[in-house]
């Protein structure tokens, strides 16, 4: 009788979590039920994972790349000779990319963004600040260079190629006018 009583006391001391699992229960694995069973849900899940993994690199992904089949960057084991992004091999490989065109496109996008922001703001001080940001952007990107060329023409006109200077002035004026057109089109749209 005492042996039975001792056995019951000891059984009450053992916690349920310490007992071994039943034979028909299997442990949860790392990848159990990770992927959805439905094909549509699986594709949506894959798209979400792709977006989530690439969202930090979204700005880098906007840079245009040539559509050549062998789109690789040359590698030289000796770093003292060159490295891919500063070598002439890289420049030759991606010579079709027009970074100036890309930069100007981004300036136009920024002007449009500022104009839309201006149209949404109801505070007069906020509108003034947004318009000032637009003017500073256009001045920084185009007007400063335009004034520099005109000043150099006045002082060093006899040493400069006037045809190239006139073409550059015309090009900068077109860009300034396009910025103003984008501003007028979107600033008062609401």
Tab-separated table of C-alpha atoms in Angstrom:
chain	number	residue	atom	x	y	z
A	1	UNK	CA	0.000	0.000	0.000
A	2	UNK	CA	2.757	2.401	0.799
A	3	UNK	CA	4.383	1.751	-2.604
A	4	UNK	CA	1.183	2.695	-4.392
A	5	UNK	CA	0.778	5.895	-2.406
A	6	UNK	CA	4.392	6.881	-3.109
A	7	UNK	CA	3.877	6.229	-6.851
A	8	UNK	CA	0.804	8.495	-6.924
A	9	UNK	CA	2.692	11.284	-5.153
A	10	UNK	CA	5.568	11.062	-7.597
A	11	UNK	CA	3.183	11.070	-10.584
A	12	UNK	CA	1.612	14.278	-9.308
A	13	UNK	CA	5.041	15.940	-9.239
A	14	UNK	CA	5.725	15.343	-12.989
A	15	UNK	CA	4.478	18.218	-15.125
A	16	UNK	CA	2.380	17.485	-18.185
A	17	UNK	CA	4.836	19.326	-20.469
A	18	UNK	CA	7.637	16.999	-19.397
A	19	UNK	CA	5.792	13.893	-20.486
A	20	UNK	CA	6.878	12.379	-23.831
A	21	UNK	CA	4.618	13.059	-26.824
A	22	UNK	CA	2.394	10.427	-28.316
A	23	UNK	CA	3.669	8.412	-31.261
A	24	UNK	CA	1.117	9.828	-33.733
A	25	UNK	CA	2.046	13.461	-33.034
A	26	UNK	CA	4.903	14.844	-35.107
A	27	UNK	CA	6.921	17.950	-34.237
A	28	UNK	CA	6.301	21.191	-36.109
A	29	UNK	CA	8.975	21.701	-38.734
A	30	UNK	CA	10.482	24.984	-39.865
A	31	UNK	CA	8.794	25.021	-43.304
A	32	UNK	CA	5.455	23.360	-42.445
A	33	UNK	CA	2.552	25.290	-44.006
A	34	UNK	CA	4.892	28.052	-45.175
A	35	UNK	CA	3.711	27.977	-48.773
A	36	UNK	CA	-0.022	28.346	-49.528
A	37	UNK	CA	-1.703	25.338	-51.121
A	38	UNK	CA	-3.850	27.347	-53.555
A	39	UNK	CA	-1.977	28.288	-56.762
A	40	UNK	CA	-3.329	31.878	-56.837
A	41	UNK	CA	-2.411	32.451	-53.208
A	42	UNK	CA	1.020	30.963	-53.847
A	43	UNK	CA	1.644	33.376	-56.769
A	44	UNK	CA	0.435	36.333	-54.689
A	45	UNK	CA	2.677	35.251	-51.825
A	46	UNK	CA	5.679	34.969	-54.207
A	47	UNK	CA	4.977	38.449	-55.598
A	48	UNK	CA	4.788	39.866	-52.069
A	49	UNK	CA	8.095	38.228	-51.096
A	50	UNK	CA	9.706	39.593	-54.309
A	51	UNK	CA	8.402	43.106	-53.565
A	52	UNK	CA	9.473	42.939	-49.934
A	53	UNK	CA	12.986	41.767	-50.805
A	54	UNK	CA	13.450	44.470	-53.467
A	55	UNK	CA	11.797	47.482	-51.805
A	56	UNK	CA	15.098	48.711	-50.355
A	57	UNK	CA	16.623	48.726	-53.835
A	58	UNK	CA	13.727	50.452	-55.626
A	59	UNK	CA	15.738	53.598	-56.404
A	60	UNK	CA	18.627	51.614	-57.820
A	61	UNK	CA	16.221	49.589	-59.956
A	62	UNK	CA	15.021	52.785	-61.702
A	63	UNK	CA	18.406	53.186	-63.404
A	64	UNK	CA	18.156	52.145	-67.020
A	65	UNK	CA	20.227	49.221	-68.262
A	66	UNK	CA	20.931	48.123	-71.815
A	67	UNK	CA	19.075	44.999	-72.900
A	68	UNK	CA	22.118	43.029	-73.973
A	69	UNK	CA	22.206	39.287	-73.402
A	70	UNK	CA	25.595	39.193	-71.727
A	71	UNK	CA	24.923	41.936	-69.204
A	72	UNK	CA	27.858	41.268	-66.912
A	73	UNK	CA	30.330	43.593	-65.271
A	74	UNK	CA	33.968	42.764	-65.958
A	75	UNK	CA	36.017	41.715	-62.973
A	76	UNK	CA	39.730	42.048	-62.557
A	77	UNK	CA	41.336	40.247	-59.625
A	78	UNK	CA	43.901	42.996	-59.076
A	79	UNK	CA	42.026	45.950	-57.557
A	80	UNK	CA	44.900	48.315	-58.222
A	81	UNK	CA	44.269	48.103	-61.988
A	82	UNK	CA	40.604	49.038	-61.921
A	83	UNK	CA	37.281	48.151	-60.489
A	84	UNK	CA	34.097	47.669	-62.509
A	85	UNK	CA	32.328	51.005	-62.037
A	86	UNK	CA	35.274	53.256	-62.790
A	87	UNK	CA	36.880	51.305	-65.584
A	88	UNK	CA	36.594	52.067	-69.259
A	89	UNK	CA	35.187	48.565	-69.714
A	90	UNK	CA	32.159	49.579	-67.668
A	91	UNK	CA	31.780	52.854	-69.561
A	92	UNK	CA	32.014	51.056	-72.903
A	93	UNK	CA	29.587	48.398	-71.750
A	94	UNK	CA	26.909	50.865	-70.691
A	95	UNK	CA	27.564	53.702	-73.096
A	96	UNK	CA	23.953	53.627	-74.308
A	97	UNK	CA	22.700	54.869	-70.946
A	98	UNK	CA	22.047	58.558	-71.007
A	99	UNK	CA	22.416	59.608	-67.386
A	100	UNK	CA	21.764	63.258	-68.256
A	101	UNK	CA	18.400	62.313	-69.753
A	102	UNK	CA	17.593	60.270	-66.645
A	103	UNK	CA	18.572	63.166	-64.353
A	104	UNK	CA	16.438	65.668	-66.281
A	105	UNK	CA	13.510	63.256	-66.179
A	106	UNK	CA	13.869	63.083	-62.391
A	107	UNK	CA	13.938	66.898	-62.184
A	108	UNK	CA	10.679	67.065	-64.162
A	109	UNK	CA	9.156	64.460	-61.848
A	110	UNK	CA	10.207	66.536	-58.819
A	111	UNK	CA	8.668	69.679	-60.378
A	112	UNK	CA	5.413	67.790	-60.954
A	113	UNK	CA	5.471	66.517	-57.368
A	114	UNK	CA	6.034	70.028	-56.011
A	115	UNK	CA	3.239	71.413	-58.203
A	116	UNK	CA	0.802	68.759	-57.007
A	117	UNK	CA	1.828	69.426	-53.424
A	118	UNK	CA	1.254	73.146	-54.030
A	119	UNK	CA	-2.245	72.452	-55.356
A	120	UNK	CA	-3.145	70.411	-52.247
A	121	UNK	CA	-1.908	72.870	-49.629
A	122	UNK	CA	-4.473	75.302	-48.223
A	123	UNK	CA	-2.086	77.306	-46.032
A	124	UNK	CA	-0.678	80.395	-47.791
A	125	UNK	CA	2.701	80.094	-46.027
A	126	UNK	CA	2.977	76.458	-47.119
A	127	UNK	CA	2.146	77.452	-50.699
A	128	UNK	CA	4.861	80.133	-50.625
A	129	UNK	CA	7.432	77.663	-49.285
A	130	UNK	CA	6.523	75.065	-51.916
A	131	UNK	CA	6.728	77.644	-54.713
A	132	UNK	CA	10.098	78.784	-53.353
A	133	UNK	CA	11.328	75.173	-53.408
A	134	UNK	CA	10.238	74.945	-57.062
A	135	UNK	CA	12.114	78.145	-57.937
A	136	UNK	CA	15.248	76.969	-56.120
A	137	UNK	CA	15.126	73.604	-57.893
A	138	UNK	CA	14.871	75.193	-61.347
A	139	UNK	CA	17.580	77.706	-60.480
A	140	UNK	CA	19.933	75.025	-59.174
A	141	UNK	CA	19.432	72.666	-62.106
A	142	UNK	CA	19.233	75.056	-65.070
A	143	UNK	CA	19.339	78.808	-64.393
A	144	UNK	CA	22.743	78.867	-62.691
A	145	UNK	CA	24.401	77.230	-65.698
A	146	UNK	CA	22.481	79.544	-68.037
A	147	UNK	CA	23.696	82.653	-66.190
A	148	UNK	CA	27.256	81.289	-66.138
A	149	UNK	CA	27.280	80.765	-69.905
A	150	UNK	CA	25.863	84.243	-70.529
A	151	UNK	CA	28.433	85.834	-68.186
A	152	UNK	CA	31.266	83.948	-69.872
A	153	UNK	CA	30.002	85.048	-73.265
A	154	UNK	CA	30.101	88.679	-72.126
A	155	UNK	CA	33.640	88.425	-70.759
A	156	UNK	CA	35.283	85.719	-72.868
A	157	UNK	CA	33.078	85.841	-75.960
A	158	UNK	CA	36.028	86.154	-78.318
A	159	UNK	CA	37.483	82.879	-76.950
A	160	UNK	CA	34.273	80.807	-76.883
A	161	UNK	CA	32.482	78.866	-79.592
A	162	UNK	CA	29.388	81.033	-79.896
A	163	UNK	CA	27.365	78.454	-81.823
A	164	UNK	CA	27.762	75.828	-79.097
A	165	UNK	CA	27.036	78.425	-76.413
A	166	UNK	CA	23.874	79.516	-78.245
A	167	UNK	CA	22.728	75.874	-78.579
A	168	UNK	CA	23.308	75.269	-74.885
A	169	UNK	CA	21.449	78.467	-73.947
A	170	UNK	CA	18.533	77.431	-76.153
A	171	UNK	CA	18.487	73.946	-74.594
A	172	UNK	CA	18.523	75.323	-71.041
A	173	UNK	CA	15.755	77.808	-71.891
A	174	UNK	CA	13.620	74.946	-73.235
A	175	UNK	CA	14.124	72.999	-70.011
A	176	UNK	CA	13.213	76.023	-67.878
A	177	UNK	CA	10.087	76.603	-69.974
A	178	UNK	CA	9.122	72.936	-69.659
A	179	UNK	CA	9.490	73.140	-65.863
A	180	UNK	CA	7.251	76.228	-65.815
A	181	UNK	CA	4.725	74.485	-68.080
A	182	UNK	CA	4.638	71.442	-65.758
A	183	UNK	CA	4.216	73.762	-62.783
A	184	UNK	CA	1.338	75.687	-64.376
A	185	UNK	CA	-0.337	72.485	-65.541
A	186	UNK	CA	-0.305	70.785	-62.137
A	187	UNK	CA	-0.128	73.600	-59.572
A	188	UNK	CA	-3.694	74.810	-60.024
A	189	UNK	CA	-5.281	71.545	-61.109
A	190	UNK	CA	-7.489	71.175	-57.997
